[in-house]
Amino acid sequence: MTQVAASLLLAAAPASPALAAAPQVLPLWPEGVPGAKPELGPNRVDGDGRTTNISEPTLTVYPAAVDRANGTAVIICPGGGYVRQSTRREGEQYAQWLGTLGITSFVLTYRQVEFGHPAPLRDVLRAVRLVRAEAARFGVRPERIGVMGSSAGGHLAASAGTLYDHPLGRTGAPLDTVSARPDFLMLLYPVIAMEGPAAHAGSRKALLGAAPGAAEVALMSVERQVTAHTPPTLLIHTQADASVPVENSILFYQALTGARVPAEMYLFEHGAHGMGMRDGLGTASQWPRRAEEWLRGRGLLDRAGQP
C-alpha cells in the first residue's frame, strides 16, 4: 500500500464503533480539494435525496451483501445535469441493488457547475485510483473496478472510460501513478454528445460554460474519444427519453463497435429520462435483469475472482 493510500485509510476510519453500521464516507481529496472554493460552504442534500453545492467530493461505500461478495466494485455517478445529483435514486438505490449481486459499490459525489471542467473528470478518475489503491482493504479485485453513471453521470462515467489517461485528469498527487482506467462501464440514458442535435444543452453549459471553445467541446464529446482501449460497455436508453435523446447511446455504441470494443446496448420503448428502477415502464423496468445478465456473462459476478 502506498503512503497516500495509508493516509486515506486513516482519514476514512469510522470515528466510533457506534457509527460503523452507517455507510462509510471517504473524503476524495483528504490532502485538500484541488482548486478548493471554501466560500461555497458544505455540500447540501435536500429532502428528495438530491445533492447540490458540492465543494467536498466524497465516496460513500456500500459493501456487498453478506456472504455474496465476489470481488467486483462499481463506482456510481448519479445524474443531474452537472447542477445537482440524484444521490438517492441513482446512487444509493443502485448501490443496494448491486450489493445483492455481490458487488461492492462506491457512490461518488463529484464537483459540478460551481467548478466546471475538468473538476468532475478529476474527481471520477481520483475515485478509480483510490478504490484500486485500496482494493485489498475493500475486498475487491483491482482489475474488476467499473464505473456506472446515469444521464450527466453517464457522461462522467464515459469520460472516465475514454479520458482516463488524459493530463487534465491528473493533479500531481502521488495517486496519479495508479491506473485510472475502469475495467467496465455501465451507462444509463447517458449524455454523450456535446454538439449536434443529440446534445444536452444544459449539461454542456453547466460543464463547459455558456461559450465553450471548439477544442473543449470536441474533447468532451466522448464518442469522439473512444479507442480500442475503452473498456467493455453496457448501454441502457429509451425511445421515450425527451431530455437526453437515445441517439447519445447510439453514437457511443457505434464508436465502440468501430473500435472493436465489446459492447451491449438495450434500447427500450417506454421510460422517461431519469427512470431509475421504477416499475410500470414495460420492458424498460427489466433493465436491471439485463444488466445482471451482462455482468454475469462477463464473469463479473463469479466469486472465483474474490481475493
XYZ file of N, CA, C and O in Angstrom, residues 17-95:
316
model
N -17.263 2.999 17.205
C -17.976 1.774 16.843
C -19.450 2.022 16.574
O -20.081 1.339 15.779
N -20.038 3.030 17.220
C -21.459 3.289 17.044
C -21.798 3.704 15.623
O -22.921 3.544 15.159
N -20.808 4.260 14.912
C -21.043 4.706 13.550
C -20.706 3.652 12.501
O -20.900 3.873 11.325
N -20.179 2.508 12.929
C -19.658 1.519 11.994
C -20.732 0.971 11.064
O -20.448 0.578 9.945
N -22.003 0.933 11.528
C -23.067 0.349 10.715
C -23.509 1.278 9.592
O -24.123 0.842 8.637
N -23.240 2.567 9.716
C -23.643 3.518 8.679
C -22.692 3.405 7.494
O -21.545 2.991 7.644
N -23.182 3.758 6.290
C -22.270 3.742 5.139
C -21.055 4.617 5.419
O -21.177 5.725 5.958
N -19.910 4.119 5.056
C -18.668 4.839 5.293
C -18.451 5.879 4.203
O -18.567 5.588 3.016
N -18.141 7.088 4.605
C -17.925 8.176 3.662
C -16.437 8.503 3.632
O -15.841 8.856 4.648
N -15.840 8.376 2.448
C -14.421 8.645 2.276
C -14.226 10.016 1.648
O -14.860 10.320 0.635
N -13.374 10.839 2.205
C -13.033 12.087 1.506
C -12.221 11.761 0.259
O -11.272 10.991 0.309
N -12.604 12.329 -0.858
C -11.913 12.020 -2.107
C -10.539 12.680 -2.163
O -9.607 12.156 -2.769
N -10.430 13.834 -1.532
C -9.182 14.600 -1.546
C -8.808 14.978 -0.114
O -8.853 16.170 0.244
N -8.423 14.023 0.736
C -8.113 14.356 2.136
C -6.949 15.330 2.278
O -6.839 16.022 3.287
N -6.102 15.388 1.268
C -4.971 16.318 1.310
C -5.370 17.726 0.899
O -4.569 18.665 0.962
N -6.647 17.898 0.481
C -7.133 19.199 0.046
C -7.701 19.127 -1.352
O -7.062 18.603 -2.266
N -8.904 19.646 -1.545
C -9.560 19.625 -2.850
C -8.816 20.546 -3.809
O -8.578 21.710 -3.484
N -8.423 20.056 -4.974
C -7.746 20.930 -5.946
C -8.633 22.119 -6.330
O -9.805 21.937 -6.662
N -8.092 23.316 -6.261
C -8.881 24.495 -6.605
C -10.053 24.694 -5.676
O -11.128 25.146 -6.107
N -9.873 24.385 -4.392
C -10.961 24.447 -3.416
C -11.639 25.814 -3.406
O -11.003 26.855 -3.642
N -12.944 25.802 -3.114
C -13.728 27.035 -3.005
C -14.462 27.034 -1.671
O -15.668 26.754 -1.597
N -13.727 27.319 -0.585
C -14.349 27.256 0.747
C -15.537 28.188 0.905
O -16.398 27.972 1.772
N -15.608 29.222 0.086
C -16.728 30.155 0.185
C -18.065 29.508 -0.158
O -19.139 30.032 0.186
N -18.032 28.361 -0.809
C -19.271 27.673 -1.157
C -19.960 27.071 0.056
O -21.169 26.822 0.037
N -19.190 26.793 1.107
C -19.760 26.119 2.254
C -19.907 24.630 1.993
O -19.416 24.111 0.989
N -20.611 23.909 2.867
C -20.698 22.446 2.744
C -21.648 21.995 1.644
O -22.479 22.766 1.149
N -21.517 20.720 1.282
C -22.466 20.097 0.360
C -23.876 20.189 0.953
O -24.058 20.170 2.171
N -24.877 20.246 0.082
C -26.264 20.318 0.540
C -27.046 19.124 0.012
O -26.891 18.738 -1.147
N -27.910 18.559 0.848
C -28.778 17.450 0.455
C -30.207 17.829 0.800
O -30.503 18.165 1.956
N -31.103 17.791 -0.197
C -32.494 18.173 0.067
C -33.318 16.976 0.504
O -32.808 15.850 0.624
N -34.588 17.213 0.729
C -35.462 16.158 1.236
C -35.706 15.029 0.262
O -36.173 13.953 0.660
N -35.402 15.238 -1.015
C -35.565 14.186 -2.021
C -34.267 13.440 -2.295
O -34.182 12.653 -3.248
N -33.264 13.697 -1.460
C -32.002 12.986 -1.628
C -31.166 13.471 -2.776
O -30.346 12.728 -3.318
N -31.335 14.740 -3.169
C -30.522 15.326 -4.232
C -29.428 16.200 -3.616
O -29.694 16.989 -2.707
N -28.225 16.064 -4.146
C -27.076 16.771 -3.602
C -26.697 17.929 -4.521
O -26.618 17.768 -5.740
N -26.459 19.094 -3.922
C -26.058 20.271 -4.676
C -24.928 20.978 -3.935
O -24.525 20.574 -2.851
N -24.413 22.050 -4.548
C -23.379 22.887 -3.930
C -22.187 22.049 -3.463
O -21.696 22.200 -2.348
N -21.724 21.174 -4.330
C -20.702 20.204 -3.909
C -19.327 20.855 -3.911
O -18.776 21.181 -4.957
N -18.806 21.033 -2.719
C -17.473 21.602 -2.544
C -16.487 20.576 -2.018
O -15.276 20.761 -2.133
N -17.025 19.491 -1.434
C -16.190 18.427 -0.866
C -16.574 17.098 -1.508
O -17.512 16.435 -1.065
N -15.895 16.678 -2.572
C -16.208 15.390 -3.207
C -15.958 14.221 -2.257
O -14.990 14.239 -1.483
N -16.831 13.236 -2.311
C -16.716 12.081 -1.426
C -17.046 10.787 -2.166
O -17.632 10.801 -3.250
N -16.684 9.670 -1.534
C -17.118 8.338 -1.943
C -17.818 7.700 -0.754
O -17.241 7.637 0.335
N -19.045 7.248 -0.951
C -19.768 6.548 0.106
C -19.767 5.062 -0.222
O -20.162 4.661 -1.314
N -19.306 4.261 0.727
C -19.066 2.837 0.494
C -20.283 2.008 0.895
O -20.803 2.140 2.003
N -20.714 1.146 -0.023
C -21.803 0.199 0.228
C -21.263 -1.206 -0.008
O -21.153 -1.656 -1.146
N -20.907 -1.920 1.074
C -20.334 -3.263 0.905
C -21.320 -4.221 0.250
O -22.543 -4.040 0.316
N -20.779 -5.247 -0.367
C -21.613 -6.307 -0.932
C -22.398 -6.997 0.174
O -22.003 -6.988 1.345
N -23.527 -7.590 -0.195
C -24.339 -8.321 0.770
C -23.509 -9.415 1.435
O -22.632 -10.023 0.809
N -23.785 -9.650 2.693
C -23.053 -10.652 3.464
C -23.087 -12.001 2.755
O -24.132 -12.438 2.271
N -21.944 -12.639 2.668
C -21.766 -13.961 2.060
C -21.927 -13.972 0.530
O -21.960 -15.038 -0.078
N -22.025 -12.793 -0.099
C -22.169 -12.762 -1.554
C -21.019 -12.049 -2.254
O -20.992 -11.997 -3.482
N -20.121 -11.461 -1.503
C -19.060 -10.653 -2.119
C -18.300 -11.453 -3.165
O -17.894 -12.589 -2.925
N -18.119 -10.855 -4.340
C -17.452 -11.563 -5.437
C -16.200 -10.853 -5.940
O -15.606 -11.270 -6.918
N -15.832 -9.746 -5.297
C -14.601 -9.061 -5.674
C -14.757 -7.973 -6.707
O -13.788 -7.306 -7.061
N -15.983 -7.766 -7.209
C -16.214 -6.713 -8.190
C -16.624 -5.422 -7.483
O -17.351 -5.450 -6.489
N -16.167 -4.296 -8.007
C -16.515 -2.987 -7.462
C -17.109 -2.120 -8.557
O -16.716 -2.216 -9.724
N -18.051 -1.259 -8.185
C -18.633 -0.300 -9.110
C -18.665 1.075 -8.452
O -19.182 1.222 -7.343
N -18.107 2.059 -9.136
C -18.195 3.454 -8.720
C -19.392 4.061 -9.436
O -19.484 4.005 -10.667
N -20.335 4.618 -8.685
C -21.605 5.083 -9.233
C -21.618 6.605 -9.293
O -21.381 7.276 -8.291
N -21.932 7.129 -10.483
C -22.020 8.584 -10.704
C -23.485 8.958 -10.934
O -24.004 8.747 -12.039
N -24.177 9.506 -9.934
C -25.578 9.903 -10.138
C -25.693 11.018 -11.163
O -24.756 11.794 -11.392
N -26.868 11.107 -11.780
C -27.102 12.143 -12.767
C -27.689 13.409 -12.178
O -27.999 13.472 -10.990
N -27.866 14.431 -13.041
C -28.430 15.693 -12.595
C -27.943 16.888 -13.383
O -27.985 18.014 -12.905
N -27.484 16.657 -14.608
C -27.141 17.751 -15.494
C -25.938 18.565 -15.078
O -25.779 19.708 -15.524
N -25.080 18.016 -14.242
C -23.915 18.731 -13.701
C -24.321 19.946 -12.865
O -23.502 20.830 -12.618
N -25.598 19.982 -12.403
C -26.022 21.045 -11.479
C -26.541 20.484 -10.165
O -26.598 21.187 -9.151
N -26.932 19.225 -10.165
C -27.369 18.532 -8.954
C -27.102 17.056 -9.170
O -26.812 16.629 -10.298
N -27.196 16.272 -8.113
C -27.002 14.831 -8.253
C -28.125 14.080 -7.550
O -28.415 14.342 -6.372
N -28.738 13.162 -8.286
C -29.832 12.358 -7.748
C -29.248 11.224 -6.920
O -29.325 10.048 -7.290
N -28.673 11.610 -5.793
C -27.881 10.675 -4.990
C -28.699 9.496 -4.484
O -28.224 8.361 -4.467
N -29.929 9.743 -4.083
C -30.742 8.653 -3.530
C -31.205 7.692 -4.627
O -31.000 6.484 -4.532
N -31.807 8.232 -5.706
C -32.428 7.381 -6.711
C -31.408 6.751 -7.652
O -31.602 5.631 -8.116
N -30.365 7.489 -8.005
C -29.400 6.991 -8.986
C -28.035 6.723 -8.352
O -27.051 6.554 -9.066
N -28.031 6.667 -7.024
C -26.803 6.353 -6.308
C -27.044 5.258 -5.293
O -26.711 4.091 -5.498
N -27.706 5.635 -4.194
C -27.952 4.676 -3.113
C -28.777 3.486 -3.584
O -28.499 2.332 -3.231
N -29.831 3.756 -4.363
C -30.696 2.667 -4.837
C -29.913 1.672 -5.688
O -30.052 0.454 -5.521
N -29.076 2.172 -6.590
C -28.275 1.283 -7.415
C -27.283 0.501 -6.568
O -27.031 -0.684 -6.813
N -26.703 1.166 -5.572
C -25.722 0.501 -4.718
C -26.361 -0.657 -3.951
O -25.765 -1.731 -3.815
